[in-house]
Short mmCIF file of C-alpha atoms and ligand atoms in Angstrom, two decimals:
data_model
loop_
_atom_site.label_atom_id
_atom_site.label_comp_id
_atom_site.label_asym_id
_atom_site.label_seq_id
_atom_site.Cartn_x
_atom_site.Cartn_y
_atom_site.Cartn_z
CA MET A 11 -27.10 -19.53 -15.41
CA ARG A 12 -26.71 -15.81 -14.80
CA TYR A 13 -24.91 -13.91 -12.07
CA GLY A 14 -26.36 -11.01 -10.15
CA LEU A 15 -23.29 -8.87 -9.50
CA ASP A 16 -23.29 -6.00 -7.04
CA PHE A 17 -20.08 -4.07 -7.72
CA GLY A 18 -20.26 -1.68 -4.78
CA THR A 19 -18.18 1.39 -3.98
CA THR A 20 -16.92 -0.46 -0.89
CA ASN A 21 -17.92 -4.12 -1.28
CA THR A 22 -18.67 -6.56 -4.08
CA THR A 23 -21.00 -9.58 -3.94
CA VAL A 24 -22.36 -12.11 -6.43
CA ALA A 25 -25.48 -14.25 -6.33
CA ILE A 26 -27.32 -16.75 -8.52
CA GLU A 27 -30.90 -17.90 -8.72
CA ARG A 28 -31.41 -21.68 -8.50
CA ASP A 29 -34.83 -23.32 -8.28
CA ASN A 30 -36.48 -19.99 -7.56
CA THR A 31 -34.28 -19.26 -4.56
CA CYS A 32 -31.22 -17.19 -4.39
CA GLU A 33 -27.72 -18.17 -3.34
CA VAL A 34 -25.01 -15.65 -2.51
CA LEU A 35 -21.66 -17.09 -3.60
CA PRO A 36 -18.62 -17.45 -1.31
CA ILE A 37 -16.21 -15.37 -3.41
CA GLY A 38 -14.21 -13.92 -0.52
CA ALA A 39 -11.48 -15.06 1.84
CA ASN A 40 -12.60 -17.88 4.18
CA ARG A 41 -15.64 -18.40 1.96
CA ARG A 42 -17.10 -15.05 2.87
CA PRO A 43 -19.76 -13.77 0.46
CA ILE A 44 -18.21 -10.29 0.26
CA ILE A 45 -14.94 -8.90 -1.06
CA PRO A 46 -13.78 -5.31 -0.59
CA SER A 47 -13.80 -3.51 -3.99
CA LEU A 48 -10.06 -2.88 -3.89
CA ILE A 49 -6.99 -3.42 -6.06
CA PHE A 50 -3.38 -3.28 -4.92
CA PHE A 51 -0.56 -2.62 -7.36
CA PRO A 52 2.79 -3.46 -5.73
CA GLU A 53 5.38 -0.72 -6.16
CA PHE A 54 7.90 -2.70 -8.15
CA GLY A 55 5.52 -4.60 -10.40
CA GLY A 56 4.59 -8.11 -9.34
CA GLU A 57 1.13 -9.54 -9.31
CA LEU A 58 -1.74 -7.21 -8.58
CA MET A 59 -4.10 -8.24 -5.78
CA ILE A 60 -7.85 -7.92 -5.29
CA GLY A 61 -10.17 -7.69 -2.29
CA GLN A 62 -8.90 -8.69 1.14
CA ASN A 63 -5.66 -9.91 -0.52
CA ALA A 64 -5.14 -6.34 -1.71
CA ILE A 65 -5.35 -5.01 1.85
CA ASP A 66 -3.03 -7.74 3.15
CA GLY A 67 -0.58 -7.23 0.26
CA TYR A 68 -0.54 -3.49 0.83
CA LEU A 69 0.06 -3.76 4.58
CA ASN A 70 2.66 -6.56 4.16
CA SER A 71 4.58 -4.50 1.61
CA GLY A 72 5.02 -1.73 4.19
CA MET A 73 2.39 0.27 2.26
CA ASN A 74 4.59 0.54 -0.80
CA GLY A 75 2.59 0.55 -3.97
CA ARG A 76 -0.83 1.76 -4.90
CA LEU A 77 -4.04 0.67 -3.26
CA MET A 78 -7.15 1.78 -5.15
CA GLN A 79 -10.57 1.96 -3.54
CA SER A 80 -13.97 3.47 -4.37
CA ILE A 81 -13.19 3.05 -8.07
CA LYS A 82 -16.92 3.01 -8.78
CA SER A 83 -17.18 6.63 -7.67
CA PHE A 84 -15.01 7.72 -10.63
CA LEU A 85 -17.45 6.25 -13.19
CA PRO A 86 -19.38 9.48 -13.92
CA ASP A 87 -16.17 11.54 -13.98
CA LYS A 88 -15.50 12.46 -17.62
CA ASN A 89 -12.01 13.64 -16.78
CA PHE A 90 -10.89 10.44 -15.08
CA LYS A 91 -10.07 8.27 -18.06
CA GLY A 92 -7.44 6.12 -16.39
CA THR A 93 -4.25 6.17 -14.40
CA THR A 94 -0.71 4.87 -14.49
CA VAL A 95 -0.45 1.91 -12.18
CA GLY A 96 2.90 0.43 -13.22
CA GLY A 97 3.58 -3.30 -13.14
CA GLN A 98 1.67 -5.60 -15.48
CA LEU A 99 -0.84 -3.01 -16.63
CA GLY A 100 1.29 0.12 -16.99
CA TYR A 101 -1.49 2.56 -17.82
CA ALA A 102 -5.00 1.33 -17.07
CA THR A 103 -8.30 2.84 -18.18
CA LEU A 104 -11.07 3.09 -15.60
CA GLU A 105 -12.92 0.27 -17.38
CA LYS A 106 -9.81 -1.89 -17.20
CA LEU A 107 -9.43 -1.27 -13.46
CA ILE A 108 -13.02 -2.30 -12.84
CA SER A 109 -12.74 -5.29 -15.16
CA VAL A 110 -9.78 -6.52 -13.12
CA ILE A 111 -12.03 -6.72 -10.06
CA LEU A 112 -14.94 -8.19 -12.01
CA SER A 113 -12.82 -10.88 -13.65
CA PHE A 114 -11.41 -11.88 -10.25
CA VAL A 115 -14.96 -12.15 -8.95
CA LYS A 116 -16.04 -14.10 -12.05
CA LYS A 117 -13.18 -16.56 -11.60
CA GLN A 118 -14.07 -17.22 -7.95
CA ALA A 119 -17.76 -17.56 -8.75
CA ASP A 120 -17.19 -19.80 -11.82
CA ALA A 121 -14.98 -22.08 -9.74
CA TYR A 122 -17.71 -22.37 -7.13
CA VAL A 123 -20.59 -23.08 -9.54
CA GLY A 124 -18.40 -25.30 -11.72
CA GLU A 125 -19.04 -23.60 -15.05
CA GLN A 126 -18.06 -20.51 -17.04
CA VAL A 127 -21.03 -18.20 -16.63
CA SER A 128 -21.24 -15.72 -19.51
CA GLU A 129 -24.35 -13.76 -18.54
CA VAL A 130 -24.49 -11.15 -15.81
CA ILE A 131 -26.91 -8.62 -14.46
CA ILE A 132 -24.92 -5.89 -12.81
CA GLY A 133 -26.18 -3.22 -10.44
CA ARG A 134 -25.98 0.52 -10.86
CA PRO A 135 -27.07 3.31 -8.51
CA ALA A 136 -30.41 5.01 -9.13
CA LEU A 137 -28.44 8.02 -10.25
CA PHE A 138 -24.77 7.96 -11.24
CA SER A 139 -25.04 11.67 -11.92
CA PRO A 140 -27.84 14.25 -12.27
CA ASP A 141 -26.24 15.09 -15.65
CA PRO A 142 -27.78 12.59 -18.15
CA GLU A 143 -24.62 12.56 -20.28
CA ARG A 144 -22.42 11.60 -17.32
CA ASP A 145 -24.98 9.12 -16.13
CA ALA A 146 -24.98 7.40 -19.53
CA LEU A 147 -21.17 7.46 -19.62
CA ALA A 148 -20.96 5.78 -16.21
CA GLU A 149 -23.39 3.04 -17.24
CA ALA A 150 -21.61 2.45 -20.56
CA ARG A 151 -18.31 2.17 -18.71
CA ILE A 152 -19.59 -0.43 -16.28
CA VAL A 153 -21.10 -2.49 -19.12
CA ASN A 154 -17.82 -2.25 -21.01
CA ALA A 155 -15.89 -3.34 -17.89
CA ALA A 156 -18.16 -6.39 -17.54
CA HIS A 157 -17.49 -7.32 -21.18
CA GLN A 158 -13.76 -6.91 -20.64
CA ALA A 159 -14.07 -9.23 -17.64
CA GLY A 160 -15.35 -11.99 -19.93
CA PHE A 161 -19.13 -11.65 -19.72
CA GLU A 162 -20.79 -11.95 -23.12
CA GLU A 163 -24.28 -10.85 -22.16
CA VAL A 164 -24.48 -7.92 -19.77
CA TYR A 165 -27.66 -6.41 -18.32
CA VAL A 166 -27.97 -3.55 -15.90
CA GLN A 167 -30.42 -3.08 -13.06
CA LYS A 168 -30.85 -0.23 -10.60
CA GLU A 169 -29.62 -1.31 -7.18
CA PRO A 170 -32.65 -0.20 -5.12
CA ILE A 171 -34.96 -2.10 -7.52
CA ALA A 172 -32.80 -5.17 -7.03
CA ALA A 173 -33.05 -4.76 -3.25
CA ALA A 174 -36.85 -4.57 -3.67
CA PHE A 175 -36.90 -7.96 -5.42
CA GLU A 176 -34.97 -9.54 -2.58
CA TYR A 177 -37.37 -8.08 -0.02
CA GLU A 178 -40.36 -9.15 -2.12
CA ARG A 179 -39.46 -12.83 -1.68
CA ARG A 180 -40.01 -12.44 2.06
CA ILE A 181 -43.47 -10.90 2.14
CA SER A 182 -46.79 -12.67 2.05
CA GLY A 183 -49.18 -9.96 0.79
CA GLU A 184 -49.20 -6.96 -1.52
CA GLU A 185 -47.40 -3.86 -0.24
CA ILE A 186 -46.39 -0.45 -1.48
CA ALA A 187 -42.82 -0.49 -0.24
CA PHE A 188 -40.24 2.25 0.00
CA ILE A 189 -36.81 0.67 -0.51
CA ALA A 190 -33.62 2.38 0.60
CA ASP A 191 -30.05 1.25 -0.02
CA PHE A 192 -27.46 3.27 1.89
CA GLY A 193 -24.04 2.26 0.54
CA GLY A 194 -20.47 3.52 0.66
CA GLY A 195 -20.88 5.95 -2.26
CA THR A 196 -24.58 6.57 -2.80
CA SER A 197 -28.01 6.38 -1.19
CA ASP A 198 -30.61 4.93 -3.56
CA PHE A 199 -34.35 4.73 -3.29
CA THR A 200 -37.35 3.26 -5.04
CA ILE A 201 -41.06 3.00 -4.30
CA MET A 202 -42.55 -0.21 -5.67
CA ARG A 203 -45.67 -2.27 -5.58
CA LEU A 204 -44.51 -5.68 -4.37
CA GLY A 205 -46.09 -8.99 -3.53
CA PRO A 206 -46.07 -12.72 -4.25
CA ASP A 207 -48.51 -12.21 -7.15
CA HIS A 208 -46.10 -9.84 -8.86
CA VAL A 209 -42.96 -11.99 -8.69
CA ASP A 210 -43.53 -13.87 -11.94
CA LYS A 211 -44.52 -10.87 -14.06
CA THR A 212 -41.94 -10.36 -16.78
CA ASP A 213 -42.62 -6.65 -17.09
CA ARG A 214 -42.51 -4.88 -13.74
CA SER A 215 -42.35 -1.32 -15.04
CA SER A 216 -45.89 -0.48 -13.90
CA ASP A 217 -44.95 -1.60 -10.36
CA ILE A 218 -42.16 0.96 -10.13
CA LEU A 219 -43.75 4.09 -8.69
CA GLY A 220 -40.55 6.10 -8.44
CA VAL A 221 -36.75 5.88 -8.32
CA ASP A 222 -34.23 8.43 -7.08
CA GLY A 223 -30.86 8.67 -5.42
CA VAL A 224 -28.27 11.00 -4.01
CA TYR A 225 -24.49 10.97 -4.08
CA VAL A 226 -24.18 10.56 -0.32
CA GLY A 227 -22.78 7.40 1.24
CA GLY A 228 -20.53 6.11 3.98
CA ASN A 229 -17.45 7.70 2.35
CA ASN A 230 -18.94 11.15 2.94
CA PHE A 231 -19.35 10.43 6.64
CA ASP A 232 -15.68 9.36 6.85
CA SER A 233 -14.57 12.47 4.96
CA SER A 234 -16.53 14.68 7.34
CA ILE A 235 -14.73 13.21 10.35
CA MET A 236 -11.42 13.98 8.64
CA TRP A 237 -12.52 17.48 7.61
CA ARG A 238 -13.96 18.55 10.94
CA ARG A 239 -11.73 16.75 13.44
CA LEU A 240 -8.41 15.66 11.91
CA ILE A 241 -7.11 18.10 9.32
CA LYS A 242 -5.82 20.34 12.12
CA TYR A 243 -3.18 17.63 12.69
CA PHE A 244 -1.99 18.17 9.11
CA GLY A 245 -1.72 21.92 9.01
CA SER A 246 -5.21 23.35 8.37
CA GLU A 247 -4.55 26.01 11.00
CA ILE A 248 -1.02 27.01 10.01
CA GLU A 249 0.09 30.03 8.04
CA TYR A 250 3.06 30.12 5.72
CA LYS A 251 5.10 32.88 4.24
CA ASP A 252 5.04 33.57 0.54
CA TRP A 253 7.48 36.41 -0.20
CA ASP A 254 6.43 38.99 2.39
CA LYS A 255 2.86 37.82 2.92
CA TRP A 256 1.43 35.33 5.42
CA LEU A 257 -1.05 33.00 3.74
CA PRO A 258 -3.38 30.31 5.10
CA MET A 259 -2.99 26.64 4.20
CA PRO A 260 -4.60 26.15 0.76
CA ARG A 261 -8.08 24.71 1.19
CA HIS A 262 -7.80 22.35 -1.80
CA LEU A 263 -4.87 20.55 -0.19
CA MET A 264 -6.88 19.93 2.96
CA GLN A 265 -9.85 18.84 0.85
CA ASP A 266 -7.66 16.28 -0.89
CA LEU A 267 -6.83 14.79 2.50
CA CYS A 268 -10.50 14.05 3.05
CA ARG A 269 -10.62 11.37 0.36
CA TRP A 270 -7.79 9.01 1.05
CA GLN A 271 -7.53 7.85 -2.57
CA ARG A 272 -6.57 11.43 -3.40
CA ILE A 273 -3.77 11.42 -0.84
CA THR A 274 -1.75 9.17 -3.15
CA PHE A 275 -2.06 11.83 -5.88
CA LEU A 276 -0.31 14.32 -3.58
CA LYS A 277 2.99 12.60 -4.31
CA ASP A 278 3.36 14.53 -7.55
CA ARG A 279 6.40 16.77 -7.86
CA LYS A 280 4.55 20.08 -7.70
CA THR A 281 2.79 19.23 -4.44
CA ARG A 282 5.96 17.78 -2.92
CA GLU A 283 7.82 21.00 -3.65
CA PHE A 284 5.03 23.08 -2.24
CA VAL A 285 4.92 21.01 0.95
CA LYS A 286 8.70 21.46 1.35
CA HIS A 287 8.14 25.19 1.00
CA LEU A 288 5.49 24.98 3.72
CA LEU A 289 7.94 23.20 5.99
CA ARG A 290 10.50 25.96 5.57
CA THR A 291 8.15 28.90 5.96
CA SER A 292 5.21 27.89 8.13
CA ASN A 293 4.62 29.28 11.60
CA ASP A 294 4.27 25.73 12.93
CA ALA A 295 6.44 22.95 11.46
CA GLU A 296 4.97 20.04 13.42
CA PRO A 297 1.71 19.62 11.44
CA ILE A 298 3.65 19.92 8.17
CA GLU A 299 5.95 17.11 9.31
CA ARG A 300 2.85 14.99 9.91
CA LEU A 301 1.50 15.97 6.49
CA ILE A 302 4.74 14.85 4.87
CA ALA A 303 4.66 11.53 6.76
CA LEU A 304 1.03 10.97 5.73
CA ILE A 305 1.78 11.53 2.05
CA GLU A 306 5.25 10.00 1.75
CA GLU A 307 4.55 6.92 3.83
CA ASN A 308 1.18 6.17 2.22
CA LEU A 309 -0.65 6.32 5.53
CA GLY A 310 -3.94 7.55 4.07
CA PHE A 311 -5.49 4.09 3.93
CA SER A 312 -4.56 3.22 7.54
CA LEU A 313 -5.81 6.56 8.79
CA PHE A 314 -9.13 6.15 6.99
CA GLN A 315 -9.49 2.62 8.34
CA THR A 316 -9.18 4.14 11.81
CA ILE A 317 -11.75 6.79 10.91
CA GLU A 318 -14.13 4.15 9.51
CA LYS A 319 -13.76 2.05 12.64
CA ALA A 320 -14.62 5.06 14.82
CA LYS A 321 -17.70 5.64 12.64
CA HIS A 322 -18.74 2.00 13.03
CA ASN A 323 -18.28 2.21 16.82
CA LEU A 324 -20.56 5.22 16.91
CA SER A 325 -23.37 3.12 15.45
CA SER A 326 -23.48 1.12 18.67
CA ASP A 327 -21.71 3.30 21.27
CA MET A 328 -22.39 6.84 22.43
CA ASP A 329 -18.74 7.82 22.11
CA THR A 330 -15.49 6.51 20.72
CA GLN A 331 -11.78 7.16 20.90
CA LEU A 332 -10.21 7.75 17.51
CA ALA A 333 -6.59 6.81 18.13
CA PHE A 334 -3.83 6.66 15.52
CA ASN A 335 -0.11 6.35 16.12
CA GLN A 336 2.16 5.78 13.13
CA SER A 337 5.34 7.44 11.86
CA GLY A 338 5.13 10.32 14.31
CA ILE A 339 1.45 11.01 13.61
CA VAL A 340 -0.21 10.72 17.00
CA ILE A 341 -3.92 11.39 17.02
CA ASN A 342 -6.25 11.05 19.97
CA GLU A 343 -9.73 12.36 19.49
CA CYS A 344 -12.77 11.49 21.52
CA ILE A 345 -15.90 11.75 19.38
CA SER A 346 -19.36 11.50 20.86
CA ARG A 347 -22.38 10.41 18.85
CA PRO A 348 -24.02 13.87 19.11
CA GLU A 349 -20.77 15.43 17.81
CA PHE A 350 -20.67 12.94 14.95
CA GLU A 351 -24.29 13.74 14.16
CA GLU A 352 -23.57 17.44 14.18
CA LEU A 353 -20.57 17.14 11.86
CA THR A 354 -22.41 14.88 9.40
CA ASN A 355 -25.70 16.74 9.53
CA THR A 356 -25.52 17.99 5.94
CA HIS A 357 -25.45 14.40 4.66
CA ILE A 358 -28.50 13.49 6.74
CA THR A 359 -30.34 16.56 5.42
CA LYS A 360 -29.57 15.57 1.80
CA ILE A 361 -30.79 12.03 2.42
CA GLY A 362 -33.99 13.30 4.07
CA SER A 363 -34.66 15.74 1.20
CA CYS A 364 -34.21 13.03 -1.42
CA ILE A 365 -36.69 10.78 0.41
CA ASP A 366 -39.23 13.62 0.70
CA GLN A 367 -38.73 14.55 -2.94
CA LEU A 368 -39.31 10.98 -4.11
CA LEU A 369 -42.59 10.84 -2.17
CA VAL A 370 -43.64 14.10 -3.85
CA THR A 371 -42.70 13.02 -7.39
CA SER A 372 -44.42 9.68 -6.87
CA GLY A 373 -47.56 11.45 -5.66
CA LEU A 374 -47.59 9.46 -2.43
CA ALA A 375 -47.82 10.51 1.20
CA ALA A 376 -45.73 8.76 3.86
CA ASP A 377 -48.85 7.11 5.30
CA GLN A 378 -49.58 5.47 1.93
CA ILE A 379 -46.32 3.52 2.23
CA ASP A 380 -46.95 0.12 3.81
CA SER A 381 -43.37 -0.76 4.59
CA PHE A 382 -39.91 0.71 4.41
CA PHE A 383 -37.15 -1.77 3.58
CA VAL A 384 -33.65 -0.60 4.38
CA THR A 385 -30.32 -2.10 3.38
CA GLY A 386 -26.63 -1.16 2.83
CA GLY A 387 -23.87 -0.67 5.41
CA THR A 388 -24.58 3.02 6.03
CA SER A 389 -28.08 2.11 7.23
CA TYR A 390 -26.44 1.17 10.55
CA ILE A 391 -25.86 4.84 11.36
CA PRO A 392 -28.50 5.78 13.98
CA ALA A 393 -29.07 9.25 12.47
CA VAL A 394 -29.86 7.64 9.11
CA GLN A 395 -32.33 5.32 10.82
CA LYS A 396 -33.87 8.29 12.58
CA VAL A 397 -34.68 10.01 9.26
CA LEU A 398 -36.65 6.92 8.34
CA THR A 399 -38.46 6.43 11.63
CA ASP A 400 -39.34 10.14 11.75
CA THR A 401 -40.86 9.95 8.26
CA PHE A 402 -42.46 6.50 8.26
CA GLY A 403 -42.69 5.41 11.91
CA ALA A 404 -40.62 2.65 13.51
CA MET A 405 -43.33 0.03 12.94
CA LYS A 406 -42.93 0.18 9.16
CA ILE A 407 -39.17 -0.34 9.03
CA ARG A 408 -37.98 -3.73 7.71
CA THR A 409 -34.38 -4.90 7.49
CA GLY A 410 -32.45 -7.75 5.90
CA ASP A 411 -28.78 -8.52 5.42
CA ALA A 412 -27.38 -5.06 4.77
CA PHE A 413 -24.51 -6.32 2.59
CA ILE A 414 -26.05 -8.94 0.33
CA SER A 415 -29.61 -7.99 -0.51
CA VAL A 416 -28.68 -6.06 -3.68
CA ALA A 417 -26.71 -8.97 -5.19
CA ALA A 418 -29.48 -11.37 -4.20
CA GLY A 419 -32.10 -9.11 -5.79
CA LEU A 420 -30.03 -8.76 -8.95
CA ALA A 421 -29.96 -12.52 -9.28
CA LEU A 422 -33.74 -12.53 -8.87
CA SER A 423 -34.24 -9.75 -11.46
CA ARG A 424 -35.66 -10.25 -14.92
CA HIS A 425 -33.49 -8.22 -17.25
CA ASN A 426 -36.13 -6.29 -19.14
CA ILE A 427 -37.47 -4.12 -16.38
CA ILE A 428 -35.59 -0.86 -16.13
N1 LIG B 510 -21.75 -0.56 11.63
C1 LIG B 510 -21.64 0.39 10.69
N2 LIG B 510 -21.91 1.68 11.03
C2 LIG B 510 -21.80 2.66 10.09
N3 LIG B 510 -21.42 2.45 8.83
C3 LIG B 510 -21.14 1.18 8.46
C4 LIG B 510 -21.23 0.09 9.37
N4 LIG B 510 -20.87 -1.05 8.69
C5 LIG B 510 -20.56 -0.68 7.44
N5 LIG B 510 -20.71 0.66 7.29
C6 LIG B 510 -20.43 1.47 6.10
O1 LIG B 510 -21.18 0.98 5.01
C7 LIG B 510 -20.52 1.32 3.80
C8 LIG B 510 -20.47 0.10 2.90
O2 LIG B 510 -21.77 -0.34 2.70
P1 LIG B 510 -22.15 -1.22 1.42
O3 LIG B 510 -21.31 -2.44 1.36
O4 LIG B 510 -23.63 -1.39 1.45
O5 LIG B 510 -21.72 -0.22 0.26
P2 LIG B 510 -21.47 -0.51 -1.30
O6 LIG B 510 -22.56 -1.39 -1.80
O7 LIG B 510 -20.10 -1.00 -1.49
O8 LIG B 510 -21.58 0.96 -1.90
P3 LIG B 510 -22.56 1.58 -3.01
O9 LIG B 510 -23.85 0.81 -2.95
O10 LIG B 510 -22.74 3.02 -2.60
O11 LIG B 510 -21.85 1.45 -4.31
C9 LIG B 510 -19.11 1.78 4.19
O12 LIG B 510 -19.05 3.21 4.09
C10 LIG B 510 -18.98 1.34 5.64
O13 LIG B 510 -18.12 2.16 6.40
MG1 LIG B 511 -24.39 -1.06 -2.59
#
């Protein structure tokens, strides 16, 4: 038996193939097939927690300790070798952090299938990085993490190709399909020739007409809400005095607020001292007090959960109220869908360009594509859907379960095809 393992930036899922059909395994709380890709390290040691338990542990501890998310997005980063997490692990390499999640997932899955499965096919984005060296580093790291998690045989498959295999099981004739997977960290695409007659071929390389991807995912949409609508609450508009000069708030500090995992790094001594200096010298103390509360009380995760919820609401509603009230940080922002679309427009443009570019490099025109299969949580954003319908027409769009098709397709993959 072999697992198909989709270690996502936001969510992780596992599937197996049995009797030519695919089963997604109930590895999560209440037998859910999905776990959030998160680890929580309690402040004073104690057992680390994974997935939904990590969120619960973090909130129950009064947000003391370190909650790590989007670990996958560090994979191509040469400079991020590891971090001090305290407790059982002390210092942990990036591979170790990922292996902790993968071994948790393996344990849940092994318990469900009733055997120790030693073979895995794990997903990777179409492009970890445009720099081939970083791309290779990221893939080597994920393979290494899978070995550390106890898998003996590890294969890698591109996530959009996996999604194509899942879609292929549901069609009755041959199609040239454009597959798009819009996740939390990346948007990945492939154009493939699919059909029931192709399923049993062991070498599918001639069916792959193109693969590409872009480092744009749901996290970027969250960051844009923070950047455009919320950083004013934390001092982006203040000035502070340095000797006899008035200076603006440093941009890099505000940029760090836009990725909540980075907010925890702002607790270092240098930043703390600088923020104290801001409090003494700024022309408006109130936002700096909020900034201090955000950093010192580890409120980044809660704030980003609120942001993410507002984003989700905007997929179905035309406007939403982004309301946050903790430790003196009171935020009330009404965001309409057109405003959201305006402030995230650069992401949509990048996605659209990558799709156009893939058509060009594959030598295909949009009208030569028979179907467009779309998956991943970010595909719920109406502006993302609009890029697709504008290019391919609404009639060609096909959907499945946005959160499990990659794992299912990985389980259905033969390992010699990328
Ligand atoms: N209704 C919704 N509207 C908008 N975005 C949504 C919705 N539901 C989920 N998302 C977003 O989808 C993203 C997660 O999707 P998914 O689980 O497919 O990503 P992933 O597989 O973990 O990431 P990746 O494939 O990039 O590594 C998150 O950014 C989440 O906020
Ligand atoms: Mg994904």
